[in-house]
PDB file of C-alpha atoms in Angstrom:
ATOM      1  CA  MET U   1      -6.644  14.301 -19.982  1.00 36.00           C
ATOM      2  CA  LEU U   2      -3.657  13.232 -18.165  1.00 40.00           C
ATOM      3  CA  GLN U   3      -2.139  15.747 -15.728  1.00 41.00           C
ATOM      4  CA  ILE U   4       1.614  15.675 -15.147  1.00 41.00           C
ATOM      5  CA  GLY U   5       3.559  17.454 -12.399  1.00 42.00           C
ATOM      6  CA  SER U   6       5.382  17.079  -9.178  1.00 63.00           C
ATOM      7  CA  ASP U   7       2.248  17.834  -7.004  1.00 79.00           C
ATOM      8  CA  PRO U   8      -0.637  15.180  -6.801  1.00 93.00           C
ATOM      9  CA  LYS U   9      -3.589  15.905  -8.953  1.00 96.00           C
ATOM     10  CA  ILE U  10      -7.073  15.279  -7.882  1.00 97.00           C
ATOM     11  CA  ALA U  11      -9.556  12.907  -9.594  1.00 98.00           C
ATOM     12  CA  GLU U  12     -13.309  13.135  -8.573  1.00 97.00           C
ATOM     13  CA  LEU U  13     -14.662   9.697  -9.018  1.00 98.00           C
ATOM     14  CA  PRO U  14     -18.334   8.762  -9.926  1.00 96.00           C
ATOM     15  CA  SER U  15     -18.851   7.610  -6.369  1.00 93.00           C
ATOM     16  CA  GLY U  16     -18.048  11.307  -5.266  1.00 95.00           C
ATOM     17  CA  ILE U  17     -14.744  10.378  -3.651  1.00 97.00           C
ATOM     18  CA  ARG U  18     -11.681  12.561  -4.574  1.00 98.00           C
ATOM     19  CA  ILE U  19      -8.521  10.559  -5.059  1.00 98.00           C
ATOM     20  CA  ALA U  20      -4.974  12.177  -5.284  1.00 98.00           C
ATOM     21  CA  TYR U  21      -2.785  10.782  -7.934  1.00 98.00           C
ATOM     22  CA  GLN U  22       0.532  11.417  -9.669  1.00 97.00           C
ATOM     23  CA  ILE U  23       1.781  10.437 -13.172  1.00 96.00           C
ATOM     24  CA  PHE U  24       5.368   9.445 -14.068  1.00 96.00           C
ATOM     25  CA  PRO U  25       5.111   9.700 -17.929  1.00 95.00           C
ATOM     26  CA  GLY U  26       6.401   6.937 -20.206  1.00 95.00           C
ATOM     27  CA  LYS U  27       5.569   5.733 -23.621  1.00 93.00           C
ATOM     28  CA  SER U  28       3.829   2.530 -22.729  1.00 93.00           C
ATOM     29  CA  GLN U  29       0.093   2.116 -23.998  1.00 93.00           C
ATOM     30  CA  ILE U  30      -0.744   0.120 -20.775  1.00 97.00           C
ATOM     31  CA  PRO U  31       0.118   2.122 -17.515  1.00 98.00           C
ATOM     32  CA  LEU U  32       1.297   0.773 -14.386  1.00 98.00           C
ATOM     33  CA  PHE U  33      -0.821   1.643 -11.357  1.00 98.00           C
ATOM     34  CA  CYS U  34       0.854   1.472  -7.972  1.00 98.00           C
ATOM     35  CA  VAL U  35      -1.247   0.505  -4.958  1.00 98.00           C
ATOM     36  CA  HIS U  36       0.310   1.187  -1.593  1.00 98.00           C
ATOM     37  CA  GLY U  37      -0.070  -0.666   1.732  1.00 96.00           C
ATOM     38  CA  LEU U  38      -1.986  -0.273   5.050  1.00 96.00           C
ATOM     39  CA  THR U  39      -0.325   3.028   6.237  1.00 95.00           C
ATOM     40  CA  GLY U  40       1.327   4.014   3.009  1.00 96.00           C
ATOM     41  CA  ASN U  41       0.764   6.798   0.307  1.00 97.00           C
ATOM     42  CA  LEU U  42       1.678   7.579  -3.256  1.00 97.00           C
ATOM     43  CA  ARG U  43       5.188   8.522  -2.142  1.00 96.00           C
ATOM     44  CA  ASN U  44       5.975   4.916  -1.283  1.00 94.00           C
ATOM     45  CA  PHE U  45       6.711   4.132  -4.941  1.00 96.00           C
ATOM     46  CA  GLU U  46       8.870   7.000  -6.007  1.00 94.00           C
ATOM     47  CA  PRO U  47      12.155   4.925  -6.451  1.00 94.00           C
ATOM     48  CA  ILE U  48      10.260   2.388  -8.560  1.00 97.00           C
ATOM     49  CA  ALA U  49       8.123   4.906 -10.450  1.00 97.00           C
ATOM     50  CA  LYS U  50      11.146   7.154 -11.487  1.00 95.00           C
ATOM     51  CA  SER U  51      13.195   4.136 -12.559  1.00 96.00           C
ATOM     52  CA  LEU U  52      10.406   2.630 -14.694  1.00 98.00           C
ATOM     53  CA  SER U  53       9.393   6.008 -16.099  1.00 97.00           C
ATOM     54  CA  LYS U  54      13.105   6.543 -17.415  1.00 96.00           C
ATOM     55  CA  LYS U  55      12.601   3.144 -19.193  1.00 96.00           C
ATOM     56  CA  GLY U  56       9.434   4.120 -21.008  1.00 97.00           C
ATOM     57  CA  ILE U  57       6.665   2.758 -18.731  1.00 97.00           C
ATOM     58  CA  THR U  58       3.947   5.151 -17.702  1.00 97.00           C
ATOM     59  CA  VAL U  59       3.588   4.892 -13.951  1.00 98.00           C
ATOM     60  CA  ILE U  60       0.624   6.240 -11.875  1.00 98.00           C
ATOM     61  CA  THR U  61       0.771   6.420  -8.179  1.00 98.00           C
ATOM     62  CA  TYR U  62      -2.275   7.400  -5.975  1.00 98.00           C
ATOM     63  CA  ASP U  63      -3.349   7.724  -2.249  1.00 98.00           C
ATOM     64  CA  LEU U  64      -6.051   5.178  -1.162  1.00 98.00           C
ATOM     65  CA  ARG U  65      -8.974   6.782   0.191  1.00 98.00           C
ATOM     66  CA  GLY U  66      -8.341   7.539   3.836  1.00 98.00           C
ATOM     67  CA  ARG U  67      -4.617   8.405   3.085  1.00 97.00           C
ATOM     68  CA  GLY U  68      -2.508  11.343   1.847  1.00 96.00           C
ATOM     69  CA  LYS U  69      -4.397  14.000  -0.018  1.00 96.00           C
ATOM     70  CA  SER U  70      -7.454  11.706  -0.852  1.00 98.00           C
ATOM     71  CA  ASP U  71     -10.810  11.943   0.943  1.00 97.00           C
ATOM     72  CA  LYS U  72     -11.140  10.399   4.292  1.00 97.00           C
ATOM     73  CA  PRO U  73     -14.846   9.643   4.602  1.00 97.00           C
ATOM     74  CA  LYS U  74     -16.068   8.094   7.889  1.00 96.00           C
ATOM     75  CA  THR U  75     -17.457   5.029   6.108  1.00 95.00           C
ATOM     76  CA  GLU U  76     -16.505   1.474   5.634  1.00 95.00           C
ATOM     77  CA  TYR U  77     -12.891   0.720   4.253  1.00 97.00           C
ATOM     78  CA  SER U  78     -12.038  -2.695   2.620  1.00 95.00           C
ATOM     79  CA  PRO U  79      -9.989  -4.107  -0.340  1.00 96.00           C
ATOM     80  CA  LYS U  80     -13.185  -4.491  -2.295  1.00 96.00           C
ATOM     81  CA  ILE U  81     -14.070  -0.692  -1.846  1.00 97.00           C
ATOM     82  CA  HIS U  82     -10.348   0.169  -2.892  1.00 98.00           C
ATOM     83  CA  ALA U  83     -10.761  -2.083  -5.981  1.00 98.00           C
ATOM     84  CA  GLN U  84     -13.742  -0.058  -7.052  1.00 98.00           C
ATOM     85  CA  ASP U  85     -11.879   3.223  -6.601  1.00 98.00           C
ATOM     86  CA  LEU U  86      -9.042   1.944  -8.528  1.00 98.00           C
ATOM     87  CA  LYS U  87     -11.289   0.961 -11.485  1.00 98.00           C
ATOM     88  CA  GLU U  88     -12.976   4.421 -11.515  1.00 98.00           C
ATOM     89  CA  LEU U  89      -9.738   6.114 -11.287  1.00 98.00           C
ATOM     90  CA  ALA U  90      -8.299   4.220 -14.309  1.00 98.00           C
ATOM     91  CA  ASN U  91     -11.500   5.075 -16.174  1.00 97.00           C
ATOM     92  CA  PHE U  92     -11.290   8.689 -15.311  1.00 97.00           C
ATOM     93  CA  LEU U  93      -7.829   8.727 -16.801  1.00 97.00           C
ATOM     94  CA  GLY U  94      -8.989   6.885 -19.901  1.00 97.00           C
ATOM     95  CA  TYR U  95      -7.591   3.441 -19.489  1.00 97.00           C
ATOM     96  CA  GLY U  96      -9.566   0.173 -20.067  1.00 96.00           C
ATOM     97  CA  LYS U  97      -6.702  -2.107 -19.172  1.00 98.00           C
ATOM     98  CA  ILE U  98      -3.877  -1.693 -16.789  1.00 98.00           C
ATOM     99  CA  PHE U  99      -0.739  -3.293 -15.109  1.00 98.00           C
ATOM    100  CA  VAL U 100      -0.866  -3.189 -11.428  1.00 98.00           C
ATOM    101  CA  LEU U 101       2.059  -3.149  -8.826  1.00 98.00           C
ATOM    102  CA  SER U 102       0.856  -3.443  -5.247  1.00 98.00           C
ATOM    103  CA  HIS U 103       2.492  -3.621  -1.855  1.00 98.00           C
ATOM    104  CA  SER U 104       1.138  -5.489   1.216  1.00 95.00           C
ATOM    105  CA  LEU U 105      -2.569  -4.570   1.738  1.00 95.00           C
ATOM    106  CA  GLY U 106      -2.537  -3.421  -2.009  1.00 97.00           C
ATOM    107  CA  SER U 107      -1.981  -6.886  -3.030  1.00 97.00           C
ATOM    108  CA  TRP U 108      -5.344  -7.774  -1.491  1.00 96.00           C
ATOM    109  CA  ILE U 109      -6.785  -5.006  -3.507  1.00 98.00           C
ATOM    110  CA  THR U 110      -5.346  -6.298  -6.674  1.00 98.00           C
ATOM    111  CA  LEU U 111      -6.843  -9.772  -5.942  1.00 98.00           C
ATOM    112  CA  ARG U 112     -10.355  -8.175  -5.392  1.00 97.00           C
ATOM    113  CA  LEU U 113      -9.949  -6.016  -8.542  1.00 98.00           C
ATOM    114  CA  ALA U 114      -9.201  -9.305 -10.623  1.00 98.00           C
ATOM    115  CA  GLU U 115     -12.100 -11.022  -8.950  1.00 97.00           C
ATOM    116  CA  LYS U 116     -14.550  -8.245  -9.639  1.00 97.00           C
ATOM    117  CA  TYR U 117     -13.293  -7.017 -13.101  1.00 98.00           C
ATOM    118  CA  PRO U 118     -12.178  -9.925 -15.317  1.00 97.00           C
ATOM    119  CA  GLY U 119     -10.066  -8.896 -18.121  1.00 97.00           C
ATOM    120  CA  PHE U 120      -9.107  -5.523 -16.767  1.00 98.00           C
ATOM    121  CA  ILE U 121      -5.596  -6.286 -15.342  1.00 98.00           C
ATOM    122  CA  ASP U 122      -3.032  -7.320 -18.100  1.00 98.00           C
ATOM    123  CA  LYS U 123      -0.272  -8.192 -15.570  1.00 98.00           C
ATOM    124  CA  ALA U 124       0.198  -7.781 -11.854  1.00 98.00           C
ATOM    125  CA  ILE U 125       3.064  -7.626  -9.490  1.00 98.00           C
ATOM    126  CA  LEU U 126       2.302  -8.528  -5.826  1.00 98.00           C
ATOM    127  CA  VAL U 127       4.935  -7.185  -3.455  1.00 98.00           C
ATOM    128  CA  ASP U 128       5.122  -8.789  -0.146  1.00 97.00           C
ATOM    129  CA  GLY U 129       1.420  -9.461   0.146  1.00 95.00           C
ATOM    130  CA  GLY U 130      -1.619 -11.333  -0.929  1.00 95.00           C
ATOM    131  CA  GLY U 131      -0.678 -14.676   0.453  1.00 94.00           C
ATOM    132  CA  GLU U 132      -2.842 -17.213   2.149  1.00 92.00           C
ATOM    133  CA  LEU U 133      -1.953 -17.351   5.927  1.00 87.00           C
ATOM    134  CA  SER U 134      -2.942 -19.339   8.959  1.00 82.00           C
ATOM    135  CA  VAL U 135      -4.732 -17.515  11.907  1.00 76.00           C
ATOM    136  CA  LYS U 136      -1.393 -17.943  13.747  1.00 80.00           C
ATOM    137  CA  ARG U 137       0.498 -16.124  11.075  1.00 84.00           C
ATOM    138  CA  LYS U 138      -2.016 -13.375  10.743  1.00 81.00           C
ATOM    139  CA  ILE U 139      -1.689 -12.629  14.320  1.00 79.00           C
ATOM    140  CA  SER U 140       2.070 -12.676  14.116  1.00 81.00           C
ATOM    141  CA  ASN U 141       1.921 -10.215  11.140  1.00 82.00           C
ATOM    142  CA  LEU U 142      -0.382  -7.974  13.084  1.00 79.00           C
ATOM    143  CA  ILE U 143       2.039  -7.866  16.065  1.00 78.00           C
ATOM    144  CA  MET U 144       4.854  -7.139  13.537  1.00 79.00           C
ATOM    145  CA  ILE U 145       3.124  -4.010  12.121  1.00 82.00           C
ATOM    146  CA  GLN U 146       2.262  -2.692  15.642  1.00 80.00           C
ATOM    147  CA  SER U 147       5.146  -0.201  15.400  1.00 79.00           C
ATOM    148  CA  SER U 148       4.056   1.327  12.118  1.00 84.00           C
ATOM    149  CA  LEU U 149       0.528   1.805  13.525  1.00 88.00           C
ATOM    150  CA  ALA U 150       1.936   3.483  16.736  1.00 86.00           C
ATOM    151  CA  ARG U 151       2.311   6.724  14.880  1.00 90.00           C
ATOM    152  CA  LEU U 152      -1.343   7.296  14.159  1.00 91.00           C
ATOM    153  CA  GLY U 153      -3.396   9.744  16.163  1.00 89.00           C
ATOM    154  CA  ARG U 154      -0.359  11.118  18.142  1.00 89.00           C
ATOM    155  CA  ASN U 155       0.325  14.739  18.252  1.00 89.00           C
ATOM    156  CA  ILE U 156       3.966  15.463  17.674  1.00 91.00           C
ATOM    157  CA  PRO U 157       5.756  18.792  18.522  1.00 89.00           C
ATOM    158  CA  ASN U 158       7.027  19.290  14.915  1.00 89.00           C
ATOM    159  CA  LYS U 159       8.025  17.397  11.815  1.00 91.00           C
ATOM    160  CA  GLU U 160      11.631  17.353  12.821  1.00 91.00           C
ATOM    161  CA  VAL U 161      10.762  15.236  16.017  1.00 92.00           C
ATOM    162  CA  TYR U 162       8.621  13.030  13.652  1.00 93.00           C
ATOM    163  CA  LEU U 163      11.451  12.380  11.525  1.00 93.00           C
ATOM    164  CA  GLU U 164      13.857  11.639  14.347  1.00 93.00           C
ATOM    165  CA  GLU U 165      11.520   9.198  15.753  1.00 91.00           C
ATOM    166  CA  ALA U 166      11.273   7.453  12.323  1.00 91.00           C
ATOM    167  CA  LYS U 167      15.108   7.368  11.981  1.00 91.00           C
ATOM    168  CA  LYS U 168      15.326   5.281  15.368  1.00 88.00           C
ATOM    169  CA  SER U 169      12.882   2.648  14.044  1.00 86.00           C
ATOM    170  CA  PRO U 170      14.506  -0.738  13.635  1.00 84.00           C
ATOM    171  CA  ILE U 171      12.247  -1.199  10.754  1.00 86.00           C
ATOM    172  CA  LEU U 172      14.482   0.935   8.384  1.00 86.00           C
ATOM    173  CA  SER U 173      18.130   0.172   8.061  1.00 85.00           C
ATOM    174  CA  ALA U 174      18.739   3.048   5.762  1.00 87.00           C
ATOM    175  CA  TRP U 175      17.526   6.605   5.395  1.00 91.00           C
ATOM    176  CA  ASN U 176      17.306   8.759   2.259  1.00 90.00           C
ATOM    177  CA  GLU U 177      15.321  11.559   0.658  1.00 91.00           C
ATOM    178  CA  ASN U 178      12.744   9.253  -0.579  1.00 91.00           C
ATOM    179  CA  ILE U 179      11.788   8.010   2.883  1.00 93.00           C
ATOM    180  CA  GLN U 180      11.902  11.526   4.294  1.00 93.00           C
ATOM    181  CA  ASP U 181       9.452  12.707   1.567  1.00 93.00           C
ATOM    182  CA  PHE U 182       7.164   9.673   2.243  1.00 94.00           C
ATOM    183  CA  LEU U 183       6.955  10.600   5.843  1.00 94.00           C
ATOM    184  CA  LEU U 184       6.547  14.350   5.477  1.00 93.00           C
ATOM    185  CA  TYR U 185       3.821  13.841   2.860  1.00 94.00           C
ATOM    186  CA  GLU U 186       1.655  12.182   5.428  1.00 94.00           C
ATOM    187  CA  LEU U 187       1.914  15.038   7.966  1.00 93.00           C
ATOM    188  CA  GLU U 188      -0.748  17.685   8.612  1.00 90.00           C
ATOM    189  CA  SER U 189      -0.863  20.358  11.084  1.00 84.00           C
ATOM    190  CA  SER U 190      -2.553  19.556  14.384  1.00 80.00           C
ATOM    191  CA  GLY U 191      -2.841  23.029  15.606  1.00 67.00           C
ATOM    192  CA  THR U 192      -3.041  26.686  14.581  1.00 58.00           C
ATOM    193  CA  LEU U 193       0.049  28.809  14.221  1.00 54.00           C
ATOM    194  CA  SER U 194       0.183  32.563  13.715  1.00 52.00           C
ATOM    195  CA  PRO U 195       1.220  33.496  10.260  1.00 53.00           C
ATOM    196  CA  SER U 196       3.915  35.648  11.678  1.00 55.00           C
ATOM    197  CA  LEU U 197       5.516  32.599  13.313  1.00 55.00           C
ATOM    198  CA  MET U 198       5.717  30.712   9.995  1.00 55.00           C
ATOM    199  CA  PRO U 199       9.098  30.597   8.244  1.00 58.00           C
ATOM    200  CA  LYS U 200       9.245  32.418   5.011  1.00 65.00           C
ATOM    201  CA  GLY U 201       8.494  30.159   2.080  1.00 62.00           C
ATOM    202  CA  GLU U 202       7.428  27.227   4.364  1.00 58.00           C
ATOM    203  CA  THR U 203       4.876  25.052   2.496  1.00 57.00           C
ATOM    204  CA  ARG U 204       5.023  21.966   4.525  1.00 58.00           C
ATOM    205  CA  PRO U 205       3.389  21.468   7.986  1.00 61.00           C
ATOM    206  CA  PHE U 206       5.019  23.527  10.699  1.00 59.00           C
ATOM    207  CA  GLY U 207       4.482  23.515  14.416  1.00 71.00           C
ATOM    208  CA  PRO U 208       2.589  20.588  16.045  1.00 86.00           C
ATOM    209  CA  VAL U 209       1.811  17.838  13.557  1.00 91.00           C
ATOM    210  CA  LEU U 210       0.225  14.362  13.309  1.00 91.00           C
ATOM    211  CA  CYS U 211      -0.033  11.615  10.699  1.00 93.00           C
ATOM    212  CA  SER U 212      -2.980  12.382   8.463  1.00 93.00           C
ATOM    213  CA  ILE U 213      -4.305   8.872   8.483  1.00 96.00           C
ATOM    214  CA  PRO U 214      -7.215   8.483  10.906  1.00 95.00           C
ATOM    215  CA  PRO U 215      -7.063   5.612  13.115  1.00 95.00           C
ATOM    216  CA  PHE U 216     -10.745   4.753  12.261  1.00 95.00           C
ATOM    217  CA  VAL U 217      -9.636   4.131   8.679  1.00 97.00           C
ATOM    218  CA  ILE U 218      -7.075   1.451   9.633  1.00 95.00           C
ATOM    219  CA  GLU U 219      -9.418  -0.159  12.128  1.00 93.00           C
ATOM    220  CA  SER U 220     -11.997  -0.476   9.379  1.00 93.00           C
ATOM    221  CA  GLU U 221      -9.494  -2.007   6.988  1.00 94.00           C
ATOM    222  CA  LEU U 222      -8.372  -4.544   9.488  1.00 90.00           C
ATOM    223  CA  LYS U 223     -11.886  -5.269  10.422  1.00 87.00           C
ATOM    224  CA  SER U 224     -12.842  -6.120   6.958  1.00 86.00           C
ATOM    225  CA  MET U 225     -10.040  -8.693   6.876  1.00 83.00           C
ATOM    226  CA  GLY U 226     -10.887 -10.206  10.168  1.00 78.00           C
ATOM    227  CA  GLY U 227      -8.621  -8.329  12.228  1.00 79.00           C
ATOM    228  CA  SER U 228      -8.093  -5.201  14.394  1.00 82.00           C
ATOM    229  CA  MET U 229      -5.361  -2.726  15.323  1.00 80.00           C
ATOM    230  CA  THR U 230      -4.777  -4.500  18.654  1.00 81.00           C
ATOM    231  CA  LEU U 231      -5.164  -8.127  19.887  1.00 74.00           C
ATOM    232  CA  SER U 232      -7.719  -7.073  22.489  1.00 79.00           C
ATOM    233  CA  GLY U 233      -9.609  -5.461  19.696  1.00 77.00           C
ATOM    234  CA  ILE U 234      -9.797  -8.911  17.872  1.00 76.00           C
ATOM    235  CA  ALA U 235     -11.170 -10.391  21.075  1.00 76.00           C
ATOM    236  CA  LEU U 236     -13.717  -7.804  21.572  1.00 80.00           C
ATOM    237  CA  ARG U 237     -14.942  -8.101  18.027  1.00 73.00           C
ATOM    238  CA  PHE U 238     -15.525 -11.781  18.530  1.00 70.00           C
ATOM    239  CA  LEU U 239     -17.467 -11.264  21.689  1.00 79.00           C
ATOM    240  CA  LYS U 240     -19.678  -8.589  20.489  1.00 80.00           C
ATOM    241  CA  SER U 241     -20.524 -10.291  17.108  1.00 78.00           C
ATOM    242  CA  PRO U 242     -19.138 -13.878  16.818  1.00 76.00           C
ATOM    243  CA  ILE U 243     -21.118 -14.594  13.569  1.00 76.00           C
ATOM    244  CA  GLU U 244     -19.851 -11.504  11.728  1.00 76.00           C
ATOM    245  CA  PHE U 245     -16.306 -12.153  13.032  1.00 70.00           C
ATOM    246  CA  ILE U 246     -16.457 -15.712  11.813  1.00 71.00           C
ATOM    247  CA  ARG U 247     -17.767 -14.617   8.370  1.00 73.00           C
ATOM    248  CA  SER U 248     -15.078 -12.257   7.740  1.00 72.00           C
ATOM    249  CA  VAL U 249     -12.432 -14.651   8.798  1.00 68.00           C
ATOM    250  CA  ARG U 250     -13.761 -17.367   6.353  1.00 70.00           C
ATOM    251  CA  GLU U 251     -14.146 -14.746   3.588  1.00 72.00           C
ATOM    252  CA  ASN U 252     -10.496 -13.892   3.803  1.00 72.00           C
ATOM    253  CA  ARG U 253      -9.144 -17.394   4.517  1.00 76.00           C
ATOM    254  CA  VAL U 254      -8.916 -18.365   0.853  1.00 84.00           C
ATOM    255  CA  MET U 255      -7.640 -15.881  -1.670  1.00 93.00           C
ATOM    256  CA  PRO U 256      -9.290 -15.653  -5.262  1.00 95.00           C
ATOM    257  CA  TYR U 257      -6.210 -16.921  -7.001  1.00 97.00           C
ATOM    258  CA  TRP U 258      -8.536 -18.286  -9.559  1.00 97.00           C
ATOM    259  CA  ALA U 259      -9.126 -14.705 -10.931  1.00 97.00           C
ATOM    260  CA  LEU U 260      -5.515 -14.322 -11.753  1.00 98.00           C
ATOM    261  CA  ASP U 261      -5.674 -15.536 -15.319  1.00 97.00           C
ATOM    262  CA  PHE U 262      -2.781 -13.192 -16.373  1.00 98.00           C
ATOM    263  CA  PRO U 263       0.955 -13.284 -15.668  1.00 98.00           C
ATOM    264  CA  VAL U 264       1.852 -12.519 -12.009  1.00 98.00           C
ATOM    265  CA  LEU U 265       5.134 -11.652 -10.363  1.00 98.00           C
ATOM    266  CA  VAL U 266       5.501 -12.007  -6.827  1.00 98.00           C
ATOM    267  CA  ILE U 267       8.345 -10.030  -5.041  1.00 98.00           C
ATOM    268  CA  ARG U 268       9.080 -11.457  -1.671  1.00 98.00           C
ATOM    269  CA  ALA U 269      11.114  -9.553   1.019  1.00 97.00           C
ATOM    270  CA  LEU U 270      13.234 -12.004   3.060  1.00 96.00           C
ATOM    271  CA  LYS U 271      15.194  -9.812   5.307  1.00 95.00           C
ATOM    272  CA  PRO U 272      13.908 -10.077   8.961  1.00 92.00           C
ATOM    273  CA  ASN U 273      11.781  -7.092  10.106  1.00 90.00           C
ATOM    274  CA  PHE U 274      12.454  -7.635  13.721  1.00 88.00           C
ATOM    275  CA  LYS U 275      13.542 -11.155  13.949  1.00 88.00           C
ATOM    276  CA  PRO U 276      14.071 -14.231  11.758  1.00 90.00           C
ATOM    277  CA  GLY U 277      11.047 -15.862  10.369  1.00 87.00           C
ATOM    278  CA  ASP U 278       8.700 -12.722  10.588  1.00 89.00           C
ATOM    279  CA  GLU U 279       8.519 -12.344   6.898  1.00 91.00           C
ATOM    280  CA  LEU U 280       4.925 -11.480   5.695  1.00 92.00           C
ATOM    281  CA  LEU U 281       5.096 -14.169   2.949  1.00 94.00           C
ATOM    282  CA  PRO U 282       6.298 -17.373   4.545  1.00 93.00           C
ATOM    283  CA  ASN U 283       7.211 -20.415   2.552  1.00 95.00           C
ATOM    284  CA  SER U 284       3.751 -21.933   2.915  1.00 94.00           C
ATOM    285  CA  ALA U 285       2.168 -18.981   1.328  1.00 95.00           C
ATOM    286  CA  ILE U 286       4.570 -19.058  -1.577  1.00 97.00           C
ATOM    287  CA  ARG U 287       3.761 -22.793  -2.091  1.00 97.00           C
ATOM    288  CA  LYS U 288       0.188 -22.077  -2.213  1.00 96.00           C
ATOM    289  CA  MET U 289       0.604 -19.356  -4.683  1.00 97.00           C
ATOM    290  CA  LYS U 290       2.724 -21.691  -6.908  1.00 97.00           C
ATOM    291  CA  GLU U 291       0.134 -24.246  -6.689  1.00 97.00           C
ATOM    292  CA  LYS U 292      -2.954 -22.007  -7.592  1.00 97.00           C
ATOM    293  CA  ILE U 293      -1.641 -19.307  -9.905  1.00 97.00           C
ATOM    294  CA  LYS U 294      -0.950 -20.691 -13.293  1.00 94.00           C
ATOM    295  CA  ASP U 295       1.422 -18.146 -14.682  1.00 98.00           C
ATOM    296  CA  LEU U 296       3.693 -17.171 -11.703  1.00 98.00           C
ATOM    297  CA  GLN U 297       7.196 -15.752 -11.256  1.00 98.00           C
ATOM    298  CA  VAL U 298       8.835 -15.211  -7.839  1.00 98.00           C
ATOM    299  CA  LEU U 299      11.584 -12.726  -7.069  1.00 98.00           C
ATOM    300  CA  GLU U 300      13.213 -12.780  -3.667  1.00 98.00           C
ATOM    301  CA  LEU U 301      14.921  -9.659  -2.264  1.00 97.00           C
ATOM    302  CA  LYS U 302      17.271 -11.057   0.519  1.00 96.00           C
ATOM    303  CA  ASP U 303      18.612  -7.880   1.546  1.00 95.00           C
ATOM    304  CA  LYS U 304      15.266  -5.963   2.180  1.00 96.00           C
ATOM    305  CA  ASN U 305      12.346  -6.207   4.573  1.00 94.00           C
ATOM    306  CA  HIS U 306       8.845  -5.645   4.226  1.00 94.00           C
ATOM    307  CA  TYR U 307       9.179  -1.725   4.040  1.00 94.00           C
ATOM    308  CA  GLU U 308      12.470  -1.420   2.438  1.00 95.00           C
ATOM    309  CA  CYS U 309      11.444  -3.474  -0.531  1.00 96.00           C
ATOM    310  CA  VAL U 310       9.527  -0.611  -1.876  1.00 95.00           C
ATOM    311  CA  LEU U 311      10.919   2.431  -0.084  1.00 94.00           C
ATOM    312  CA  LEU U 312      14.613   1.884  -1.078  1.00 94.00           C
ATOM    313  CA  GLU U 313      16.189   1.929  -4.579  1.00 94.00           C
ATOM    314  CA  ASP U 314      17.016  -1.491  -6.042  1.00 96.00           C
ATOM    315  CA  ALA U 315      18.332  -1.814  -9.605  1.00 96.00           C
ATOM    316  CA  VAL U 316      17.790  -5.603  -9.919  1.00 97.00           C
ATOM    317  CA  ARG U 317      14.147  -5.307  -8.620  1.00 98.00           C
ATOM    318  CA  ASP U 318      13.454  -2.556 -11.054  1.00 98.00           C
ATOM    319  CA  ALA U 319      15.074  -4.536 -14.018  1.00 98.00           C
ATOM    320  CA  GLU U 320      13.065  -7.584 -13.104  1.00 98.00           C
ATOM    321  CA  ILE U 321       9.732  -5.550 -13.095  1.00 98.00           C
ATOM    322  CA  TYR U 322      10.609  -3.845 -16.310  1.00 98.00           C
ATOM    323  CA  ASN U 323      11.377  -7.153 -18.141  1.00 98.00           C
ATOM    324  CA  PHE U 324       8.125  -8.731 -16.671  1.00 98.00           C
ATOM    325  CA  LEU U 325       5.968  -5.885 -18.055  1.00 98.00           C
ATOM    326  CA  LYS U 326       7.762  -5.864 -21.339  1.00 95.00           C
ATOM    327  CA  SER U 327       7.782  -9.612 -21.952  1.00 91.00           C
TER     328      SER U 327
END
């Protein structure tokens, strides 16, 4: 049943949604599913997936609905919906119990998965996400990710310009083939180009391009968590529907840590994203996790920020993940 190869495969779920996934084979009976963040894709985890696969862990990466090569329906998006997709994808591949490694928004999805399907997760790794945050901190985090949202919906002359803009971003202090592949994977052509103008053998988008993540997807995701892509959008939501806004804020104020009745490893990025103190998991969030999650380990990555903690290679991180899964 498993399909292995360099190109993503497609699983059609019972819901009708088609999800793109990739398998890095190993010998482990329980596979590790990797759940990316808000504007990520399955290429986010290549450094980790390759490292763990070599050590014998079966790793499965996939595109959330609305990203990459997965379907992008004009419907609601939320961690609960993604949790359902993950359960159906695991069942499609023949698994009744899984490990989960999730980054940023993916950590919220892991929490909702544990809440909805007790006994399904064997162990979980939450990478720089899933913390209980104050309203002030949530707004601070939203401001921090604005630069990563700026690429959505923009027509760019070509992929070379797209990559050059990314290289100039202060978010990334390093550049390598993994980061380049992650960014190229999310591109799609935004116009038509005569076949006669296409370079011979070119398979990736050529000519005018744009990021394949529709802005409406991200707006819906943030709305489900009580936010918006802009601060003005938050204010507008409150003015238009204060009751619904307050309900969504209350629902996401307290995380369902009670559902994490299995070992949990939290990986925390401590390198500033733009300025000191703007980490996505502040000390207050870690304290609450330690209070409420009964079997918790914490790994701090002092030399990596929120994005680098998954995009860059790190032998110590990968060894800690492997030891955690095998213990």
